[in-house]
């Protein structure tokens, strides 16, 4: 879901033998075109250029990746996203959710400032600062919520947390920041 160039699915298929089918869903046709050019180690790769909320299929999946996807859905429609993911998974299916959470919206600007400063000077490519500032201030493409809100919403739709890890900043044990969560239904 919100696959971008499909790099996560590609990495997964590189490391797990026997991936039969990968479906990538994204609104950005350029990302999907780039994804199609990479060599996917799966028998079948389908790229769907659609809003994830409008994605329909009869397939049921063993695994759904939602890597920085949920925060692109407007808050009032997030529940539809959660239900959509639930409808895509088979009985033993797994969701891998990576997200950035903020308990208070004001924490967002500081987070992105710290994130930029944590990137080594040689990796601060041209335009990166502007991109990070725009991301931090976006009100029409980024709809970040608190971890408390997200955890409750996934639990309310029957998702069971198997594991979670805070990815950044790891020095701070609070609920602000980037998390990877693994859910079963
Ligand atoms: C932060 S990127 C993450 C891409 C990818 N998951 C990754 O980790 O590399 C967010 C992606 O979501 C896509 N996107 C945003 N809103 C979407 C929507 N409503 N439906 C489908 N794709 C969406 C964007 O085009 C972009 O590729």
PDB file of C-alpha atoms and ligand atoms in Angstrom:
ATOM      1  CA  UNK A   1       0.000   0.000   0.000  1.00  0.00           C
ATOM      2  CA  UNK A   2       1.538   3.372  -1.093  1.00  0.00           C
ATOM      3  CA  UNK A   3       4.397   1.299  -2.468  1.00  0.00           C
ATOM      4  CA  UNK A   4       6.427   4.094  -4.045  1.00  0.00           C
ATOM      5  CA  UNK A   5       9.161   2.447  -6.114  1.00  0.00           C
ATOM      6  CA  UNK A   6       8.518  -0.902  -4.443  1.00  0.00           C
ATOM      7  CA  UNK A   7      11.892  -1.060  -2.718  1.00  0.00           C
ATOM      8  CA  UNK A   8      10.531  -2.783   0.406  1.00  0.00           C
ATOM      9  CA  UNK A   9       8.741  -5.519  -1.557  1.00  0.00           C
ATOM     10  CA  UNK A  10      11.875  -5.956  -3.648  1.00  0.00           C
ATOM     11  CA  UNK A  11      14.074  -6.367  -0.555  1.00  0.00           C
ATOM     12  CA  UNK A  12      11.589  -8.827   0.898  1.00  0.00           C
ATOM     13  CA  UNK A  13      11.558 -10.896  -2.296  1.00  0.00           C
ATOM     14  CA  UNK A  14      15.367 -10.876  -2.327  1.00  0.00           C
ATOM     15  CA  UNK A  15      15.449 -12.399   1.141  1.00  0.00           C
ATOM     16  CA  UNK A  16      12.461 -14.744   1.138  1.00  0.00           C
ATOM     17  CA  UNK A  17      12.348 -17.624  -1.304  1.00  0.00           C
ATOM     18  CA  UNK A  18       9.151 -18.352  -3.215  1.00  0.00           C
ATOM     19  CA  UNK A  19       7.321 -15.011  -3.343  1.00  0.00           C
ATOM     20  CA  UNK A  20       4.662 -15.727  -5.947  1.00  0.00           C
ATOM     21  CA  UNK A  21       2.943 -12.406  -6.490  1.00  0.00           C
ATOM     22  CA  UNK A  22       3.574  -8.786  -5.535  1.00  0.00           C
ATOM     23  CA  UNK A  23       0.934  -6.097  -5.996  1.00  0.00           C
ATOM     24  CA  UNK A  24       2.119  -2.484  -5.729  1.00  0.00           C
ATOM     25  CA  UNK A  25      -0.501   0.257  -5.234  1.00  0.00           C
ATOM     26  CA  UNK A  26       0.447   3.914  -5.527  1.00  0.00           C
ATOM     27  CA  UNK A  27      -1.039   7.152  -6.887  1.00  0.00           C
ATOM     28  CA  UNK A  28       2.293   8.152  -8.431  1.00  0.00           C
ATOM     29  CA  UNK A  29       2.670   6.607 -11.890  1.00  0.00           C
ATOM     30  CA  UNK A  30       6.361   7.638 -12.076  1.00  0.00           C
ATOM     31  CA  UNK A  31       7.198   5.642  -8.964  1.00  0.00           C
ATOM     32  CA  UNK A  32       5.366   2.628 -10.381  1.00  0.00           C
ATOM     33  CA  UNK A  33       7.200   2.989 -13.714  1.00  0.00           C
ATOM     34  CA  UNK A  34      10.494   3.023 -11.776  1.00  0.00           C
ATOM     35  CA  UNK A  35       9.316  -0.026  -9.822  1.00  0.00           C
ATOM     36  CA  UNK A  36       8.580  -1.944 -13.013  1.00  0.00           C
ATOM     37  CA  UNK A  37      12.124  -1.259 -14.244  1.00  0.00           C
ATOM     38  CA  UNK A  38      13.711  -2.823 -11.184  1.00  0.00           C
ATOM     39  CA  UNK A  39      14.153  -6.566 -11.328  1.00  0.00           C
ATOM     40  CA  UNK A  40      11.566  -8.122  -9.052  1.00  0.00           C
ATOM     41  CA  UNK A  41      12.344 -11.550  -7.733  1.00  0.00           C
ATOM     42  CA  UNK A  42       8.722 -12.603  -7.835  1.00  0.00           C
ATOM     43  CA  UNK A  43       6.858 -14.656 -10.429  1.00  0.00           C
ATOM     44  CA  UNK A  44       4.233 -11.953 -10.910  1.00  0.00           C
ATOM     45  CA  UNK A  45       4.352  -8.204 -10.276  1.00  0.00           C
ATOM     46  CA  UNK A  46       1.256  -6.055 -10.708  1.00  0.00           C
ATOM     47  CA  UNK A  47       1.449  -2.256 -10.469  1.00  0.00           C
ATOM     48  CA  UNK A  48      -1.833  -0.510  -9.725  1.00  0.00           C
ATOM     49  CA  UNK A  49      -1.945   3.259 -10.231  1.00  0.00           C
ATOM     50  CA  UNK A  50      -4.744   4.099  -7.783  1.00  0.00           C
ATOM     51  CA  UNK A  51      -5.604   5.699  -4.505  1.00  0.00           C
ATOM     52  CA  UNK A  52      -5.206   2.882  -1.968  1.00  0.00           C
ATOM     53  CA  UNK A  53      -8.734   3.512  -0.698  1.00  0.00           C
ATOM     54  CA  UNK A  54     -10.099   2.767  -4.167  1.00  0.00           C
ATOM     55  CA  UNK A  55      -8.018  -0.361  -4.696  1.00  0.00           C
ATOM     56  CA  UNK A  56     -10.231  -3.435  -5.184  1.00  0.00           C
ATOM     57  CA  UNK A  57      -9.168  -7.032  -5.688  1.00  0.00           C
ATOM     58  CA  UNK A  58     -10.380 -10.570  -5.108  1.00  0.00           C
ATOM     59  CA  UNK A  59      -6.890 -11.575  -3.972  1.00  0.00           C
ATOM     60  CA  UNK A  60      -6.069 -12.255  -0.328  1.00  0.00           C
ATOM     61  CA  UNK A  61      -2.503 -11.616   0.764  1.00  0.00           C
ATOM     62  CA  UNK A  62      -0.071 -13.243   3.216  1.00  0.00           C
ATOM     63  CA  UNK A  63       1.629  -9.920   3.845  1.00  0.00           C
ATOM     64  CA  UNK A  64       0.795  -6.235   3.455  1.00  0.00           C
ATOM     65  CA  UNK A  65       3.458  -3.566   3.727  1.00  0.00           C
ATOM     66  CA  UNK A  66       2.179  -0.115   4.738  1.00  0.00           C
ATOM     67  CA  UNK A  67       5.472   1.729   4.947  1.00  0.00           C
ATOM     68  CA  UNK A  68       4.796   5.439   5.530  1.00  0.00           C
ATOM     69  CA  UNK A  69       1.338   5.013   3.969  1.00  0.00           C
ATOM     70  CA  UNK A  70      -1.164   5.569   6.804  1.00  0.00           C
ATOM     71  CA  UNK A  71      -0.048   9.192   7.326  1.00  0.00           C
ATOM     72  CA  UNK A  72      -0.987  10.005   3.721  1.00  0.00           C
ATOM     73  CA  UNK A  73      -4.639   9.236   4.459  1.00  0.00           C
ATOM     74  CA  UNK A  74      -6.771  12.071   5.837  1.00  0.00           C
ATOM     75  CA  UNK A  75      -7.655  11.480   9.481  1.00  0.00           C
ATOM     76  CA  UNK A  76     -11.384  11.163   8.778  1.00  0.00           C
ATOM     77  CA  UNK A  77     -10.658   8.356   6.260  1.00  0.00           C
ATOM     78  CA  UNK A  78      -7.913   6.509   8.171  1.00  0.00           C
ATOM     79  CA  UNK A  79     -10.449   3.957   9.430  1.00  0.00           C
ATOM     80  CA  UNK A  80     -11.252   3.074   5.781  1.00  0.00           C
ATOM     81  CA  UNK A  81      -7.555   2.416   5.219  1.00  0.00           C
ATOM     82  CA  UNK A  82      -7.376   0.127   8.255  1.00  0.00           C
ATOM     83  CA  UNK A  83     -10.472  -1.781   7.064  1.00  0.00           C
ATOM     84  CA  UNK A  84      -9.081  -1.997   3.538  1.00  0.00           C
ATOM     85  CA  UNK A  85      -5.846  -3.568   4.806  1.00  0.00           C
ATOM     86  CA  UNK A  86      -7.851  -5.956   6.978  1.00  0.00           C
ATOM     87  CA  UNK A  87      -9.941  -7.013   3.952  1.00  0.00           C
ATOM     88  CA  UNK A  88      -6.790  -7.740   1.932  1.00  0.00           C
ATOM     89  CA  UNK A  89      -5.208 -10.131   4.435  1.00  0.00           C
ATOM     90  CA  UNK A  90      -5.891 -13.848   4.561  1.00  0.00           C
ATOM     91  CA  UNK A  91      -6.622 -15.545   7.918  1.00  0.00           C
ATOM     92  CA  UNK A  92      -2.944 -15.844   8.861  1.00  0.00           C
ATOM     93  CA  UNK A  93      -1.952 -12.623   7.117  1.00  0.00           C
ATOM     94  CA  UNK A  94       0.530 -10.140   8.538  1.00  0.00           C
ATOM     95  CA  UNK A  95       0.643  -6.354   8.321  1.00  0.00           C
ATOM     96  CA  UNK A  96       3.974  -4.531   8.551  1.00  0.00           C
ATOM     97  CA  UNK A  97       3.232  -0.926   9.415  1.00  0.00           C
ATOM     98  CA  UNK A  98       5.986   1.698   9.479  1.00  0.00           C
ATOM     99  CA  UNK A  99       4.874   5.122  10.648  1.00  0.00           C
ATOM    100  CA  UNK A 100       5.945   8.425  12.111  1.00  0.00           C
ATOM    101  CA  UNK A 101       3.903   9.431  15.122  1.00  0.00           C
ATOM    102  CA  UNK A 102       3.638  12.655  17.122  1.00  0.00           C
ATOM    103  CA  UNK A 103       1.694  13.009  20.338  1.00  0.00           C
ATOM    104  CA  UNK A 104       1.440  16.785  19.661  1.00  0.00           C
ATOM    105  CA  UNK A 105       1.532  18.412  16.235  1.00  0.00           C
ATOM    106  CA  UNK A 106       4.126  20.922  17.514  1.00  0.00           C
ATOM    107  CA  UNK A 107       6.596  18.055  17.971  1.00  0.00           C
ATOM    108  CA  UNK A 108       6.644  17.523  14.204  1.00  0.00           C
ATOM    109  CA  UNK A 109       8.819  20.543  13.282  1.00  0.00           C
ATOM    110  CA  UNK A 110      11.433  19.713  15.930  1.00  0.00           C
ATOM    111  CA  UNK A 111      11.477  16.058  14.839  1.00  0.00           C
ATOM    112  CA  UNK A 112      12.247  16.920  11.230  1.00  0.00           C
ATOM    113  CA  UNK A 113      14.859  19.509  12.265  1.00  0.00           C
ATOM    114  CA  UNK A 114      16.609  16.879  14.403  1.00  0.00           C
ATOM    115  CA  UNK A 115      16.253  14.332  11.579  1.00  0.00           C
ATOM    116  CA  UNK A 116      17.954  16.676   9.112  1.00  0.00           C
ATOM    117  CA  UNK A 117      20.750  17.446  11.605  1.00  0.00           C
ATOM    118  CA  UNK A 118      21.311  13.726  12.171  1.00  0.00           C
ATOM    119  CA  UNK A 119      22.172  13.256   8.480  1.00  0.00           C
ATOM    120  CA  UNK A 120      25.894  13.537   7.821  1.00  0.00           C
ATOM    121  CA  UNK A 121      26.990  16.622   5.844  1.00  0.00           C
ATOM    122  CA  UNK A 122      28.082  14.539   2.825  1.00  0.00           C
ATOM    123  CA  UNK A 123      24.607  12.977   2.640  1.00  0.00           C
ATOM    124  CA  UNK A 124      22.773  16.317   2.889  1.00  0.00           C
ATOM    125  CA  UNK A 125      22.125  16.392  -0.849  1.00  0.00           C
ATOM    126  CA  UNK A 126      20.877  19.537  -2.555  1.00  0.00           C
ATOM    127  CA  UNK A 127      17.189  20.140  -1.951  1.00  0.00           C
ATOM    128  CA  UNK A 128      17.047  17.759   1.030  1.00  0.00           C
ATOM    129  CA  UNK A 129      16.610  20.548   3.602  1.00  0.00           C
ATOM    130  CA  UNK A 130      13.769  22.107   1.590  1.00  0.00           C
ATOM    131  CA  UNK A 131      12.128  18.695   1.098  1.00  0.00           C
ATOM    132  CA  UNK A 132      12.288  17.941   4.831  1.00  0.00           C
ATOM    133  CA  UNK A 133      10.910  21.394   5.727  1.00  0.00           C
ATOM    134  CA  UNK A 134       8.039  20.996   3.253  1.00  0.00           C
ATOM    135  CA  UNK A 135       7.298  17.520   4.610  1.00  0.00           C
ATOM    136  CA  UNK A 136       7.251  18.873   8.173  1.00  0.00           C
ATOM    137  CA  UNK A 137       4.868  21.681   7.260  1.00  0.00           C
ATOM    138  CA  UNK A 138       2.614  19.776   4.842  1.00  0.00           C
ATOM    139  CA  UNK A 139      -1.065  20.053   5.656  1.00  0.00           C
ATOM    140  CA  UNK A 140      -2.504  18.617   2.458  1.00  0.00           C
ATOM    141  CA  UNK A 141      -0.463  15.438   1.848  1.00  0.00           C
ATOM    142  CA  UNK A 142       0.737  14.406   5.301  1.00  0.00           C
ATOM    143  CA  UNK A 143      -1.740  13.685   8.095  1.00  0.00           C
ATOM    144  CA  UNK A 144       0.311  12.370  10.985  1.00  0.00           C
ATOM    145  CA  UNK A 145      -1.408  11.273  14.172  1.00  0.00           C
ATOM    146  CA  UNK A 146      -0.304  10.131  17.603  1.00  0.00           C
ATOM    147  CA  UNK A 147       0.771   6.557  18.236  1.00  0.00           C
ATOM    148  CA  UNK A 148      -2.001   6.339  20.827  1.00  0.00           C
ATOM    149  CA  UNK A 149      -4.594   7.168  18.146  1.00  0.00           C
ATOM    150  CA  UNK A 150      -3.161   4.707  15.593  1.00  0.00           C
ATOM    151  CA  UNK A 151      -2.729   1.855  18.092  1.00  0.00           C
ATOM    152  CA  UNK A 152      -6.371   2.250  19.194  1.00  0.00           C
ATOM    153  CA  UNK A 153      -7.630   2.408  15.610  1.00  0.00           C
ATOM    154  CA  UNK A 154      -5.824  -0.782  14.493  1.00  0.00           C
ATOM    155  CA  UNK A 155      -6.897  -2.592  17.684  1.00  0.00           C
ATOM    156  CA  UNK A 156     -10.524  -1.517  17.115  1.00  0.00           C
ATOM    157  CA  UNK A 157     -10.488  -3.345  13.764  1.00  0.00           C
ATOM    158  CA  UNK A 158      -9.135  -6.559  15.304  1.00  0.00           C
ATOM    159  CA  UNK A 159      -5.423  -6.138  14.571  1.00  0.00           C
ATOM    160  CA  UNK A 160      -3.199  -7.806  17.176  1.00  0.00           C
ATOM    161  CA  UNK A 161       0.251  -6.369  17.771  1.00  0.00           C
ATOM    162  CA  UNK A 162       2.924  -9.071  17.474  1.00  0.00           C
ATOM    163  CA  UNK A 163       5.985  -6.866  17.744  1.00  0.00           C
ATOM    164  CA  UNK A 164       7.090  -3.258  17.506  1.00  0.00           C
ATOM    165  CA  UNK A 165      10.338  -1.397  17.450  1.00  0.00           C
ATOM    166  CA  UNK A 166      11.157   2.267  17.587  1.00  0.00           C
ATOM    167  CA  UNK A 167      13.457   2.988  14.673  1.00  0.00           C
ATOM    168  CA  UNK A 168      14.278   6.676  15.187  1.00  0.00           C
ATOM    169  CA  UNK A 169      15.215   8.414  17.437  1.00  0.00           C
ATOM    170  CA  UNK A 170      16.225   5.337  19.405  1.00  0.00           C
ATOM    171  CA  UNK A 171      17.856   7.363  22.207  1.00  0.00           C
ATOM    172  CA  UNK A 172      14.417   8.673  23.173  1.00  0.00           C
ATOM    173  CA  UNK A 173      11.981   6.055  24.468  1.00  0.00           C
ATOM    174  CA  UNK A 174       8.908   8.285  24.052  1.00  0.00           C
ATOM    175  CA  UNK A 175       6.007   7.819  21.650  1.00  0.00           C
ATOM    176  CA  UNK A 176       7.219  10.438  19.157  1.00  0.00           C
ATOM    177  CA  UNK A 177       9.135   9.149  16.174  1.00  0.00           C
ATOM    178  CA  UNK A 178       9.419   6.403  13.614  1.00  0.00           C
ATOM    179  CA  UNK A 179       8.106   2.946  14.540  1.00  0.00           C
ATOM    180  CA  UNK A 180       7.811  -0.394  12.791  1.00  0.00           C
ATOM    181  CA  UNK A 181       4.885  -2.488  13.996  1.00  0.00           C
ATOM    182  CA  UNK A 182       3.959  -6.039  13.017  1.00  0.00           C
ATOM    183  CA  UNK A 183       0.298  -7.013  13.283  1.00  0.00           C
ATOM    184  CA  UNK A 184      -1.777 -10.129  12.751  1.00  0.00           C
ATOM    185  CA  UNK A 185      -5.533 -10.045  12.306  1.00  0.00           C
TER     186      UNK A 185
HETATM  187  C1  LIG B   1       6.683   8.295   1.941  1.00  0.00           C
HETATM  188  S1  LIG B   1       6.365   7.494   0.400  1.00  0.00           S
HETATM  189  C2  LIG B   1       6.641   5.816   0.885  1.00  0.00           C
HETATM  190  C3  LIG B   1       6.912   4.913  -0.294  1.00  0.00           C
HETATM  191  C4  LIG B   1       7.249   3.471   0.054  1.00  0.00           C
HETATM  192  N1  LIG B   1       6.239   2.845   0.897  1.00  0.00           N
HETATM  193  C5  LIG B   1       8.608   3.368   0.677  1.00  0.00           C
HETATM  194  O1  LIG B   1       8.692   3.145   1.886  1.00  0.00           O
HETATM  195  O2  LIG B   1       9.581   3.546  -0.040  1.00  0.00           O
HETATM  196  C6  LIG B   1       4.612   7.628   0.294  1.00  0.00           C
HETATM  197  C7  LIG B   1       4.016   7.054  -0.986  1.00  0.00           C
HETATM  198  O3  LIG B   1       2.602   7.093  -0.857  1.00  0.00           O
HETATM  199  C8  LIG B   1       2.025   7.424  -2.097  1.00  0.00           C
HETATM  200  N2  LIG B   1       0.646   7.864  -1.787  1.00  0.00           N
HETATM  201  C9  LIG B   1       0.273   8.938  -1.037  1.00  0.00           C
HETATM  202  N3  LIG B   1      -1.065   8.980  -0.885  1.00  0.00           N
HETATM  203  C10 LIG B   1      -1.557   7.877  -1.528  1.00  0.00           C
HETATM  204  C11 LIG B   1      -2.865   7.345  -1.715  1.00  0.00           C
HETATM  205  N4  LIG B   1      -3.947   7.947  -1.190  1.00  0.00           N
HETATM  206  N5  LIG B   1      -3.006   6.211  -2.434  1.00  0.00           N
HETATM  207  C12 LIG B   1      -1.917   5.601  -2.975  1.00  0.00           C
HETATM  208  N6  LIG B   1      -0.645   6.050  -2.836  1.00  0.00           N
HETATM  209  C13 LIG B   1      -0.465   7.170  -2.110  1.00  0.00           C
HETATM  210  C14 LIG B   1       2.982   8.435  -2.675  1.00  0.00           C
HETATM  211  O4  LIG B   1       2.850   8.550  -4.074  1.00  0.00           O
HETATM  212  C15 LIG B   1       4.334   7.837  -2.248  1.00  0.00           C
HETATM  213  O5  LIG B   1       4.827   6.939  -3.201  1.00  0.00           O
END
